[in-house]
């Protein structure tokens, strides 16, 4: 599997990221372990979770995903080769929301305990806390790096201008800055004005993509397969415009002998060939091992220039 070096972090990650959001709730232990073993066995090392996954599942607390990952990690001897990403900032049953310094360190320690590890490779601000200045939480994140609890930092649901503020502050202070941005992004375009389900749950647009490209920050693209819409258009979330782009990706996939979702993964991973576009690392999971294996195999697939151009220049209507 191809690897990507995250500048200014010392981390090298696989060009795909395995999402562990539903591990321990919707996905039971044996199935989750099978997915993790398959992903790492095929060369993947980048695994994504959060301190609140999946608190919305009936009867869940939000501790399930990290706890299951910790159990899986405890039986392995390759911890140093893995890049485990987790997050802080979203609410979980009325507690935990926010990026105040005391919250950041408390939940970091909780994540370390549940994961059964001495350090977190990549620690995300899961959602920006607009009630406090970026300087306040960057001080706290930088302290975690200095203490050795965290190796690198990432930012998720946020405005681009807040990332820019954080960057300038860290440059002035010599602090650790955000290394990657995790944002909702896929091939299909979103409908203008469609309401976001969560605060700052924004889809990456041209401004965000341009900013990341200019600053050599990869985009970790969550919801990159649009809930299975490419293989089954009936599953397309209402915020996306189906139109000609969905028809095109399905027809081109058929010509290439690929599943439509596989072609979307190939397009995402080739996006840095487009001027003004950053490196994109698709983040996904699957309920079926066979489907997951097919997706992982796309890691080494090179999309030809002709199809890349055709997909990129397609209009959404």
PDB file of C-alpha atoms in Angstrom:
ATOM      1  CA  UNK A   1       0.000   0.000   0.000  1.00  0.00           C
ATOM      2  CA  UNK A   2       1.307   3.447  -0.890  1.00  0.00           C
ATOM      3  CA  UNK A   3       2.468   5.681   1.957  1.00  0.00           C
ATOM      4  CA  UNK A   4       2.280   9.436   2.486  1.00  0.00           C
ATOM      5  CA  UNK A   5       4.641  11.456   4.649  1.00  0.00           C
ATOM      6  CA  UNK A   6       2.806  14.086   6.702  1.00  0.00           C
ATOM      7  CA  UNK A   7       5.037  17.138   6.624  1.00  0.00           C
ATOM      8  CA  UNK A   8       6.144  18.614   9.958  1.00  0.00           C
ATOM      9  CA  UNK A   9       4.843  15.590  11.846  1.00  0.00           C
ATOM     10  CA  UNK A  10       7.321  12.755  11.465  1.00  0.00           C
ATOM     11  CA  UNK A  11       4.394  10.470  10.570  1.00  0.00           C
ATOM     12  CA  UNK A  12       4.086   8.296   7.487  1.00  0.00           C
ATOM     13  CA  UNK A  13       0.577   7.003   6.813  1.00  0.00           C
ATOM     14  CA  UNK A  14      -1.070   4.708   4.311  1.00  0.00           C
ATOM     15  CA  UNK A  15      -2.892   6.526   1.515  1.00  0.00           C
ATOM     16  CA  UNK A  16      -6.147   5.129   2.888  1.00  0.00           C
ATOM     17  CA  UNK A  17      -7.520   5.404   6.423  1.00  0.00           C
ATOM     18  CA  UNK A  18      -9.714   2.810   8.109  1.00  0.00           C
ATOM     19  CA  UNK A  19     -12.638   4.269  10.039  1.00  0.00           C
ATOM     20  CA  UNK A  20     -13.418   2.616  13.378  1.00  0.00           C
ATOM     21  CA  UNK A  21     -16.469   4.733  14.182  1.00  0.00           C
ATOM     22  CA  UNK A  22     -18.916   1.855  14.627  1.00  0.00           C
ATOM     23  CA  UNK A  23     -16.479  -0.617  16.158  1.00  0.00           C
ATOM     24  CA  UNK A  24     -17.826  -1.921  19.450  1.00  0.00           C
ATOM     25  CA  UNK A  25     -21.413  -0.914  18.703  1.00  0.00           C
ATOM     26  CA  UNK A  26     -22.839  -1.703  15.260  1.00  0.00           C
ATOM     27  CA  UNK A  27     -19.719  -3.719  14.386  1.00  0.00           C
ATOM     28  CA  UNK A  28     -18.957  -6.385  16.961  1.00  0.00           C
ATOM     29  CA  UNK A  29     -15.527  -7.322  18.250  1.00  0.00           C
ATOM     30  CA  UNK A  30     -14.829 -10.291  15.974  1.00  0.00           C
ATOM     31  CA  UNK A  31     -15.893  -8.422  12.824  1.00  0.00           C
ATOM     32  CA  UNK A  32     -13.955  -5.312  13.871  1.00  0.00           C
ATOM     33  CA  UNK A  33     -10.817  -7.342  14.559  1.00  0.00           C
ATOM     34  CA  UNK A  34     -11.205  -9.008  11.147  1.00  0.00           C
ATOM     35  CA  UNK A  35     -11.386  -5.587   9.451  1.00  0.00           C
ATOM     36  CA  UNK A  36      -8.366  -4.304  11.359  1.00  0.00           C
ATOM     37  CA  UNK A  37      -6.353  -7.434  10.603  1.00  0.00           C
ATOM     38  CA  UNK A  38      -7.273  -7.257   6.922  1.00  0.00           C
ATOM     39  CA  UNK A  39      -6.401  -3.565   6.617  1.00  0.00           C
ATOM     40  CA  UNK A  40      -3.047  -3.863   8.363  1.00  0.00           C
ATOM     41  CA  UNK A  41      -2.304  -7.171   6.652  1.00  0.00           C
ATOM     42  CA  UNK A  42      -2.662  -5.417   3.286  1.00  0.00           C
ATOM     43  CA  UNK A  43      -0.245  -2.671   4.314  1.00  0.00           C
ATOM     44  CA  UNK A  44      -2.550  -0.099   5.905  1.00  0.00           C
ATOM     45  CA  UNK A  45      -1.415   1.620   9.100  1.00  0.00           C
ATOM     46  CA  UNK A  46      -3.746   4.649   9.457  1.00  0.00           C
ATOM     47  CA  UNK A  47      -6.730   4.008  11.767  1.00  0.00           C
ATOM     48  CA  UNK A  48      -9.292   6.622  12.813  1.00  0.00           C
ATOM     49  CA  UNK A  49     -11.486   6.788  15.919  1.00  0.00           C
ATOM     50  CA  UNK A  50     -12.792   9.368  18.420  1.00  0.00           C
ATOM     51  CA  UNK A  51     -13.531   9.749  22.107  1.00  0.00           C
ATOM     52  CA  UNK A  52     -17.285   9.866  21.363  1.00  0.00           C
ATOM     53  CA  UNK A  53     -17.756   6.943  18.934  1.00  0.00           C
ATOM     54  CA  UNK A  54     -20.486   5.906  18.780  1.00  0.00           C
ATOM     55  CA  UNK A  55     -22.420   7.557  21.638  1.00  0.00           C
ATOM     56  CA  UNK A  56     -25.568   7.932  19.487  1.00  0.00           C
ATOM     57  CA  UNK A  57     -25.934   4.174  19.057  1.00  0.00           C
ATOM     58  CA  UNK A  58     -28.648   2.769  21.364  1.00  0.00           C
ATOM     59  CA  UNK A  59     -27.178   2.019  24.780  1.00  0.00           C
ATOM     60  CA  UNK A  60     -23.693   3.315  23.885  1.00  0.00           C
ATOM     61  CA  UNK A  61     -21.582   5.717  25.940  1.00  0.00           C
ATOM     62  CA  UNK A  62     -19.039   6.830  23.317  1.00  0.00           C
ATOM     63  CA  UNK A  63     -16.211   4.777  24.830  1.00  0.00           C
ATOM     64  CA  UNK A  64     -16.804   1.703  22.686  1.00  0.00           C
ATOM     65  CA  UNK A  65     -14.596   2.339  19.642  1.00  0.00           C
ATOM     66  CA  UNK A  66     -11.471   3.410  21.538  1.00  0.00           C
ATOM     67  CA  UNK A  67     -11.905   0.574  24.040  1.00  0.00           C
ATOM     68  CA  UNK A  68     -12.186  -2.047  21.295  1.00  0.00           C
ATOM     69  CA  UNK A  69      -9.163  -0.617  19.496  1.00  0.00           C
ATOM     70  CA  UNK A  70      -7.224  -0.770  22.743  1.00  0.00           C
ATOM     71  CA  UNK A  71      -8.063  -4.442  23.104  1.00  0.00           C
ATOM     72  CA  UNK A  72      -6.921  -5.118  19.540  1.00  0.00           C
ATOM     73  CA  UNK A  73      -3.698  -3.128  20.042  1.00  0.00           C
ATOM     74  CA  UNK A  74      -2.854  -5.026  23.229  1.00  0.00           C
ATOM     75  CA  UNK A  75      -2.258  -8.200  21.271  1.00  0.00           C
ATOM     76  CA  UNK A  76       0.061  -6.649  18.688  1.00  0.00           C
ATOM     77  CA  UNK A  77       3.811  -6.083  18.547  1.00  0.00           C
ATOM     78  CA  UNK A  78       3.762  -3.443  15.773  1.00  0.00           C
ATOM     79  CA  UNK A  79       2.345  -0.468  17.708  1.00  0.00           C
ATOM     80  CA  UNK A  80       5.186   1.776  16.536  1.00  0.00           C
ATOM     81  CA  UNK A  81       4.297   1.100  12.904  1.00  0.00           C
ATOM     82  CA  UNK A  82       0.648   2.095  13.334  1.00  0.00           C
ATOM     83  CA  UNK A  83      -0.782   5.612  13.196  1.00  0.00           C
ATOM     84  CA  UNK A  84      -3.765   5.834  15.536  1.00  0.00           C
ATOM     85  CA  UNK A  85      -5.878   8.971  15.243  1.00  0.00           C
ATOM     86  CA  UNK A  86      -8.475  10.000  17.781  1.00  0.00           C
ATOM     87  CA  UNK A  87     -10.349  13.196  18.577  1.00  0.00           C
ATOM     88  CA  UNK A  88     -11.695  15.586  21.201  1.00  0.00           C
ATOM     89  CA  UNK A  89     -14.340  18.292  21.142  1.00  0.00           C
ATOM     90  CA  UNK A  90     -17.760  16.858  20.328  1.00  0.00           C
ATOM     91  CA  UNK A  91     -20.466  16.287  22.913  1.00  0.00           C
ATOM     92  CA  UNK A  92     -21.193  12.856  24.327  1.00  0.00           C
ATOM     93  CA  UNK A  93     -24.423  12.660  26.325  1.00  0.00           C
ATOM     94  CA  UNK A  94     -24.103  16.171  27.703  1.00  0.00           C
ATOM     95  CA  UNK A  95     -20.427  16.087  28.617  1.00  0.00           C
ATOM     96  CA  UNK A  96     -17.189  16.609  26.769  1.00  0.00           C
ATOM     97  CA  UNK A  97     -18.124  19.268  24.219  1.00  0.00           C
ATOM     98  CA  UNK A  98     -15.565  22.030  23.786  1.00  0.00           C
ATOM     99  CA  UNK A  99     -11.849  22.695  23.444  1.00  0.00           C
ATOM    100  CA  UNK A 100     -11.006  24.360  26.726  1.00  0.00           C
ATOM    101  CA  UNK A 101      -7.496  23.399  27.897  1.00  0.00           C
ATOM    102  CA  UNK A 102      -8.751  21.346  30.828  1.00  0.00           C
ATOM    103  CA  UNK A 103     -11.127  19.435  28.541  1.00  0.00           C
ATOM    104  CA  UNK A 104      -8.416  18.713  25.995  1.00  0.00           C
ATOM    105  CA  UNK A 105      -5.988  17.187  28.494  1.00  0.00           C
ATOM    106  CA  UNK A 106      -8.690  15.295  30.421  1.00  0.00           C
ATOM    107  CA  UNK A 107     -10.085  13.615  27.315  1.00  0.00           C
ATOM    108  CA  UNK A 108      -6.601  12.952  25.963  1.00  0.00           C
ATOM    109  CA  UNK A 109      -5.784  11.037  29.144  1.00  0.00           C
ATOM    110  CA  UNK A 110      -9.064   9.148  28.851  1.00  0.00           C
ATOM    111  CA  UNK A 111      -8.271   8.198  25.256  1.00  0.00           C
ATOM    112  CA  UNK A 112      -4.794   7.022  26.240  1.00  0.00           C
ATOM    113  CA  UNK A 113      -6.309   4.873  28.974  1.00  0.00           C
ATOM    114  CA  UNK A 114      -8.936   3.291  26.702  1.00  0.00           C
ATOM    115  CA  UNK A 115      -6.493   2.725  23.849  1.00  0.00           C
ATOM    116  CA  UNK A 116      -3.974   1.228  26.266  1.00  0.00           C
ATOM    117  CA  UNK A 117      -1.131   3.222  24.758  1.00  0.00           C
ATOM    118  CA  UNK A 118       1.408   5.793  25.943  1.00  0.00           C
ATOM    119  CA  UNK A 119       0.843   8.176  23.055  1.00  0.00           C
ATOM    120  CA  UNK A 120      -1.646   9.203  20.394  1.00  0.00           C
ATOM    121  CA  UNK A 121      -0.104   9.506  16.943  1.00  0.00           C
ATOM    122  CA  UNK A 122      -2.574  12.048  15.555  1.00  0.00           C
ATOM    123  CA  UNK A 123      -4.915  14.014  17.819  1.00  0.00           C
ATOM    124  CA  UNK A 124      -7.737  15.962  16.186  1.00  0.00           C
ATOM    125  CA  UNK A 125      -9.796  18.874  17.341  1.00  0.00           C
ATOM    126  CA  UNK A 126     -13.006  17.091  16.334  1.00  0.00           C
ATOM    127  CA  UNK A 127     -15.021  20.291  15.976  1.00  0.00           C
ATOM    128  CA  UNK A 128     -13.926  23.888  16.478  1.00  0.00           C
ATOM    129  CA  UNK A 129     -14.966  25.622  19.701  1.00  0.00           C
ATOM    130  CA  UNK A 130     -15.989  29.085  18.506  1.00  0.00           C
ATOM    131  CA  UNK A 131     -16.420  30.296  22.088  1.00  0.00           C
ATOM    132  CA  UNK A 132     -12.672  30.555  22.710  1.00  0.00           C
ATOM    133  CA  UNK A 133      -9.704  31.990  20.763  1.00  0.00           C
ATOM    134  CA  UNK A 134      -7.614  29.533  18.769  1.00  0.00           C
ATOM    135  CA  UNK A 135      -4.588  30.611  20.814  1.00  0.00           C
ATOM    136  CA  UNK A 136      -6.149  29.092  23.927  1.00  0.00           C
ATOM    137  CA  UNK A 137      -6.604  25.602  22.579  1.00  0.00           C
ATOM    138  CA  UNK A 138      -3.398  25.592  20.530  1.00  0.00           C
ATOM    139  CA  UNK A 139      -1.499  26.233  23.794  1.00  0.00           C
ATOM    140  CA  UNK A 140      -3.165  23.142  25.245  1.00  0.00           C
ATOM    141  CA  UNK A 141      -2.543  20.955  22.207  1.00  0.00           C
ATOM    142  CA  UNK A 142       1.084  22.057  22.033  1.00  0.00           C
ATOM    143  CA  UNK A 143       1.528  21.133  25.702  1.00  0.00           C
ATOM    144  CA  UNK A 144       0.323  17.592  24.953  1.00  0.00           C
ATOM    145  CA  UNK A 145       2.990  17.311  22.251  1.00  0.00           C
ATOM    146  CA  UNK A 146       5.681  18.607  24.625  1.00  0.00           C
ATOM    147  CA  UNK A 147       4.623  16.048  27.245  1.00  0.00           C
ATOM    148  CA  UNK A 148       4.884  13.257  24.691  1.00  0.00           C
ATOM    149  CA  UNK A 149       1.223  12.309  24.927  1.00  0.00           C
ATOM    150  CA  UNK A 150       0.579  13.297  21.304  1.00  0.00           C
ATOM    151  CA  UNK A 151       2.857  13.144  18.248  1.00  0.00           C
ATOM    152  CA  UNK A 152       0.954  15.294  15.736  1.00  0.00           C
ATOM    153  CA  UNK A 153      -2.216  17.395  15.502  1.00  0.00           C
ATOM    154  CA  UNK A 154      -5.152  17.581  13.133  1.00  0.00           C
ATOM    155  CA  UNK A 155      -8.254  19.748  12.748  1.00  0.00           C
ATOM    156  CA  UNK A 156     -11.653  18.498  11.715  1.00  0.00           C
ATOM    157  CA  UNK A 157     -14.958  20.353  11.410  1.00  0.00           C
ATOM    158  CA  UNK A 158     -14.002  24.026  11.226  1.00  0.00           C
ATOM    159  CA  UNK A 159     -13.810  27.189   9.138  1.00  0.00           C
ATOM    160  CA  UNK A 160     -10.738  27.699   6.978  1.00  0.00           C
ATOM    161  CA  UNK A 161     -10.000  31.089   8.535  1.00  0.00           C
ATOM    162  CA  UNK A 162      -9.687  29.497  11.972  1.00  0.00           C
ATOM    163  CA  UNK A 163      -7.094  27.074  10.634  1.00  0.00           C
ATOM    164  CA  UNK A 164      -5.256  30.045   9.198  1.00  0.00           C
ATOM    165  CA  UNK A 165      -5.310  31.822  12.576  1.00  0.00           C
ATOM    166  CA  UNK A 166      -3.947  28.714  14.277  1.00  0.00           C
ATOM    167  CA  UNK A 167      -1.172  28.426  11.693  1.00  0.00           C
ATOM    168  CA  UNK A 168       0.009  32.004  12.190  1.00  0.00           C
ATOM    169  CA  UNK A 169      -0.116  31.709  15.981  1.00  0.00           C
ATOM    170  CA  UNK A 170       1.922  28.490  15.942  1.00  0.00           C
ATOM    171  CA  UNK A 171       4.483  30.029  13.604  1.00  0.00           C
ATOM    172  CA  UNK A 172       4.921  32.989  15.958  1.00  0.00           C
ATOM    173  CA  UNK A 173       5.275  30.796  19.047  1.00  0.00           C
ATOM    174  CA  UNK A 174       7.170  27.910  17.509  1.00  0.00           C
ATOM    175  CA  UNK A 175       4.318  25.573  18.439  1.00  0.00           C
ATOM    176  CA  UNK A 176       3.158  22.382  16.752  1.00  0.00           C
ATOM    177  CA  UNK A 177       0.566  23.238  14.109  1.00  0.00           C
ATOM    178  CA  UNK A 178      -2.174  21.126  12.560  1.00  0.00           C
ATOM    179  CA  UNK A 179      -0.728  18.568  10.148  1.00  0.00           C
ATOM    180  CA  UNK A 180      -3.914  17.412   8.392  1.00  0.00           C
ATOM    181  CA  UNK A 181      -7.520  18.459   8.017  1.00  0.00           C
ATOM    182  CA  UNK A 182     -10.358  15.938   8.240  1.00  0.00           C
ATOM    183  CA  UNK A 183     -13.438  17.128   6.386  1.00  0.00           C
ATOM    184  CA  UNK A 184     -16.461  15.671   4.623  1.00  0.00           C
ATOM    185  CA  UNK A 185     -15.610  15.322   0.927  1.00  0.00           C
ATOM    186  CA  UNK A 186     -16.627  13.133  -1.990  1.00  0.00           C
ATOM    187  CA  UNK A 187     -16.942  13.237  -5.768  1.00  0.00           C
ATOM    188  CA  UNK A 188     -20.557  14.392  -5.863  1.00  0.00           C
ATOM    189  CA  UNK A 189     -21.419  18.063  -5.326  1.00  0.00           C
ATOM    190  CA  UNK A 190     -23.656  19.223  -2.491  1.00  0.00           C
ATOM    191  CA  UNK A 191     -26.852  21.189  -2.846  1.00  0.00           C
ATOM    192  CA  UNK A 192     -26.489  24.878  -2.072  1.00  0.00           C
ATOM    193  CA  UNK A 193     -27.994  25.817   1.261  1.00  0.00           C
ATOM    194  CA  UNK A 194     -28.588  22.264   2.429  1.00  0.00           C
ATOM    195  CA  UNK A 195     -28.498  22.358   6.273  1.00  0.00           C
ATOM    196  CA  UNK A 196     -25.614  20.717   8.104  1.00  0.00           C
ATOM    197  CA  UNK A 197     -26.623  18.108  10.703  1.00  0.00           C
ATOM    198  CA  UNK A 198     -23.865  19.131  13.133  1.00  0.00           C
ATOM    199  CA  UNK A 199     -22.062  22.395  13.907  1.00  0.00           C
ATOM    200  CA  UNK A 200     -19.389  23.142  11.303  1.00  0.00           C
ATOM    201  CA  UNK A 201     -20.067  19.839   9.521  1.00  0.00           C
ATOM    202  CA  UNK A 202     -18.970  21.481   6.268  1.00  0.00           C
ATOM    203  CA  UNK A 203     -18.133  19.855   2.963  1.00  0.00           C
ATOM    204  CA  UNK A 204     -14.712  20.814   1.603  1.00  0.00           C
ATOM    205  CA  UNK A 205     -15.126  23.361  -1.178  1.00  0.00           C
ATOM    206  CA  UNK A 206     -12.685  25.078  -3.508  1.00  0.00           C
ATOM    207  CA  UNK A 207     -11.459  27.499  -0.827  1.00  0.00           C
ATOM    208  CA  UNK A 208     -10.645  24.718   1.638  1.00  0.00           C
ATOM    209  CA  UNK A 209      -9.004  22.559  -1.012  1.00  0.00           C
ATOM    210  CA  UNK A 210      -6.914  25.466  -2.272  1.00  0.00           C
ATOM    211  CA  UNK A 211      -5.796  26.389   1.258  1.00  0.00           C
ATOM    212  CA  UNK A 212      -4.747  22.822   2.014  1.00  0.00           C
ATOM    213  CA  UNK A 213      -2.880  22.493  -1.276  1.00  0.00           C
ATOM    214  CA  UNK A 214      -1.037  25.778  -0.706  1.00  0.00           C
ATOM    215  CA  UNK A 215       0.007  24.688   2.787  1.00  0.00           C
ATOM    216  CA  UNK A 216       0.789  21.091   1.795  1.00  0.00           C
ATOM    217  CA  UNK A 217      -1.762  19.714   4.262  1.00  0.00           C
ATOM    218  CA  UNK A 218      -3.490  16.479   3.248  1.00  0.00           C
ATOM    219  CA  UNK A 219      -7.257  16.223   3.447  1.00  0.00           C
ATOM    220  CA  UNK A 220      -8.571  13.137   5.217  1.00  0.00           C
ATOM    221  CA  UNK A 221     -11.943  12.790   3.493  1.00  0.00           C
ATOM    222  CA  UNK A 222     -14.696  11.326   5.641  1.00  0.00           C
ATOM    223  CA  UNK A 223     -18.045  10.228   4.153  1.00  0.00           C
ATOM    224  CA  UNK A 224     -16.035   9.909   0.945  1.00  0.00           C
ATOM    225  CA  UNK A 225     -18.295   7.188  -0.473  1.00  0.00           C
ATOM    226  CA  UNK A 226     -21.509   9.121   0.237  1.00  0.00           C
ATOM    227  CA  UNK A 227     -23.130   6.351   2.221  1.00  0.00           C
ATOM    228  CA  UNK A 228     -22.891   3.811  -0.590  1.00  0.00           C
ATOM    229  CA  UNK A 229     -24.543   6.104  -3.164  1.00  0.00           C
ATOM    230  CA  UNK A 230     -22.140   5.259  -5.997  1.00  0.00           C
ATOM    231  CA  UNK A 231     -22.916   1.545  -5.977  1.00  0.00           C
ATOM    232  CA  UNK A 232     -26.593   2.060  -5.088  1.00  0.00           C
ATOM    233  CA  UNK A 233     -28.029   5.499  -6.053  1.00  0.00           C
ATOM    234  CA  UNK A 234     -31.100   4.819  -3.894  1.00  0.00           C
ATOM    235  CA  UNK A 235     -28.822   5.235  -0.859  1.00  0.00           C
ATOM    236  CA  UNK A 236     -27.672   8.699  -1.894  1.00  0.00           C
ATOM    237  CA  UNK A 237     -28.019  11.185   1.004  1.00  0.00           C
ATOM    238  CA  UNK A 238     -30.366  14.082   0.134  1.00  0.00           C
ATOM    239  CA  UNK A 239     -27.640  16.730   0.420  1.00  0.00           C
ATOM    240  CA  UNK A 240     -25.909  15.498  -2.753  1.00  0.00           C
ATOM    241  CA  UNK A 241     -26.757  16.305  -6.362  1.00  0.00           C
ATOM    242  CA  UNK A 242     -26.980  13.014  -8.261  1.00  0.00           C
ATOM    243  CA  UNK A 243     -27.359  14.250 -11.836  1.00  0.00           C
ATOM    244  CA  UNK A 244     -24.860  13.549 -14.590  1.00  0.00           C
ATOM    245  CA  UNK A 245     -21.841  13.139 -12.323  1.00  0.00           C
ATOM    246  CA  UNK A 246     -23.306  10.055 -10.685  1.00  0.00           C
ATOM    247  CA  UNK A 247     -24.269   8.617 -14.071  1.00  0.00           C
ATOM    248  CA  UNK A 248     -20.783   9.335 -15.388  1.00  0.00           C
ATOM    249  CA  UNK A 249     -18.881   7.697 -12.546  1.00  0.00           C
ATOM    250  CA  UNK A 250     -21.075   4.606 -12.813  1.00  0.00           C
ATOM    251  CA  UNK A 251     -20.628   4.318 -16.587  1.00  0.00           C
ATOM    252  CA  UNK A 252     -16.860   4.879 -16.452  1.00  0.00           C
ATOM    253  CA  UNK A 253     -16.513   2.332 -13.665  1.00  0.00           C
ATOM    254  CA  UNK A 254     -18.316  -0.259 -15.769  1.00  0.00           C
ATOM    255  CA  UNK A 255     -15.927   0.358 -18.685  1.00  0.00           C
ATOM    256  CA  UNK A 256     -12.940  -0.108 -16.377  1.00  0.00           C
ATOM    257  CA  UNK A 257     -14.344  -3.198 -14.674  1.00  0.00           C
ATOM    258  CA  UNK A 258     -14.505  -1.428 -11.321  1.00  0.00           C
ATOM    259  CA  UNK A 259     -17.257  -0.846  -8.798  1.00  0.00           C
ATOM    260  CA  UNK A 260     -18.330   2.823  -8.868  1.00  0.00           C
ATOM    261  CA  UNK A 261     -17.131   3.269  -5.284  1.00  0.00           C
ATOM    262  CA  UNK A 262     -13.716   1.928  -6.277  1.00  0.00           C
ATOM    263  CA  UNK A 263     -13.452   4.461  -9.086  1.00  0.00           C
ATOM    264  CA  UNK A 264     -14.334   7.264  -6.661  1.00  0.00           C
ATOM    265  CA  UNK A 265     -11.527   6.133  -4.360  1.00  0.00           C
ATOM    266  CA  UNK A 266      -9.109   6.161  -7.301  1.00  0.00           C
ATOM    267  CA  UNK A 267     -10.234   9.668  -8.270  1.00  0.00           C
ATOM    268  CA  UNK A 268      -9.843  10.953  -4.711  1.00  0.00           C
ATOM    269  CA  UNK A 269      -6.341   9.545  -4.352  1.00  0.00           C
ATOM    270  CA  UNK A 270      -5.349  11.082  -7.700  1.00  0.00           C
ATOM    271  CA  UNK A 271      -6.729  14.512  -6.831  1.00  0.00           C
ATOM    272  CA  UNK A 272      -3.312  16.036  -6.195  1.00  0.00           C
ATOM    273  CA  UNK A 273      -2.795  15.781  -9.958  1.00  0.00           C
ATOM    274  CA  UNK A 274      -5.378  18.571 -10.266  1.00  0.00           C
ATOM    275  CA  UNK A 275      -3.954  22.108  -9.901  1.00  0.00           C
ATOM    276  CA  UNK A 276      -5.006  23.637  -6.590  1.00  0.00           C
ATOM    277  CA  UNK A 277      -5.952  20.319  -5.014  1.00  0.00           C
ATOM    278  CA  UNK A 278      -4.244  18.734  -1.989  1.00  0.00           C
ATOM    279  CA  UNK A 279      -3.329  15.149  -1.317  1.00  0.00           C
ATOM    280  CA  UNK A 280      -6.543  13.379  -0.344  1.00  0.00           C
ATOM    281  CA  UNK A 281      -6.636  10.357   1.957  1.00  0.00           C
ATOM    282  CA  UNK A 282     -10.029   8.604   1.794  1.00  0.00           C
ATOM    283  CA  UNK A 283     -11.421   7.487   5.146  1.00  0.00           C
ATOM    284  CA  UNK A 284     -13.888   4.633   4.965  1.00  0.00           C
ATOM    285  CA  UNK A 285     -15.131   1.388   6.482  1.00  0.00           C
ATOM    286  CA  UNK A 286     -17.385  -1.412   5.303  1.00  0.00           C
ATOM    287  CA  UNK A 287     -19.749  -3.919   6.820  1.00  0.00           C
ATOM    288  CA  UNK A 288     -18.468  -6.621   4.438  1.00  0.00           C
ATOM    289  CA  UNK A 289     -14.893  -7.884   4.404  1.00  0.00           C
ATOM    290  CA  UNK A 290     -15.014  -8.608   0.669  1.00  0.00           C
ATOM    291  CA  UNK A 291     -16.070  -5.027  -0.055  1.00  0.00           C
ATOM    292  CA  UNK A 292     -13.396  -3.676   2.278  1.00  0.00           C
ATOM    293  CA  UNK A 293     -10.731  -5.793   0.587  1.00  0.00           C
ATOM    294  CA  UNK A 294     -11.769  -4.521  -2.863  1.00  0.00           C
ATOM    295  CA  UNK A 295     -11.562  -0.937  -1.659  1.00  0.00           C
ATOM    296  CA  UNK A 296      -8.142  -1.452  -0.077  1.00  0.00           C
ATOM    297  CA  UNK A 297      -6.788  -2.899  -3.332  1.00  0.00           C
ATOM    298  CA  UNK A 298      -7.463   0.489  -4.984  1.00  0.00           C
ATOM    299  CA  UNK A 299      -4.563   1.888  -2.949  1.00  0.00           C
ATOM    300  CA  UNK A 300      -2.133   1.021  -5.754  1.00  0.00           C
ATOM    301  CA  UNK A 301      -4.453   1.726  -8.683  1.00  0.00           C
ATOM    302  CA  UNK A 302      -3.443   4.540 -11.039  1.00  0.00           C
ATOM    303  CA  UNK A 303      -6.331   6.239 -12.788  1.00  0.00           C
ATOM    304  CA  UNK A 304      -5.499   7.091 -16.404  1.00  0.00           C
ATOM    305  CA  UNK A 305      -5.302  10.767 -17.371  1.00  0.00           C
ATOM    306  CA  UNK A 306      -8.221  10.517 -19.792  1.00  0.00           C
ATOM    307  CA  UNK A 307     -10.729   9.249 -17.221  1.00  0.00           C
ATOM    308  CA  UNK A 308      -9.298  11.523 -14.526  1.00  0.00           C
ATOM    309  CA  UNK A 309      -9.865  14.546 -16.779  1.00  0.00           C
ATOM    310  CA  UNK A 310     -13.353  13.425 -17.781  1.00  0.00           C
ATOM    311  CA  UNK A 311     -14.473  12.937 -14.174  1.00  0.00           C
ATOM    312  CA  UNK A 312     -12.874  16.154 -12.950  1.00  0.00           C
ATOM    313  CA  UNK A 313     -14.362  18.355 -15.644  1.00  0.00           C
ATOM    314  CA  UNK A 314     -17.862  16.895 -15.414  1.00  0.00           C
ATOM    315  CA  UNK A 315     -20.558  19.356 -14.423  1.00  0.00           C
ATOM    316  CA  UNK A 316     -22.960  18.549 -11.613  1.00  0.00           C
ATOM    317  CA  UNK A 317     -26.338  19.087 -13.296  1.00  0.00           C
TER     318      UNK A 317
END
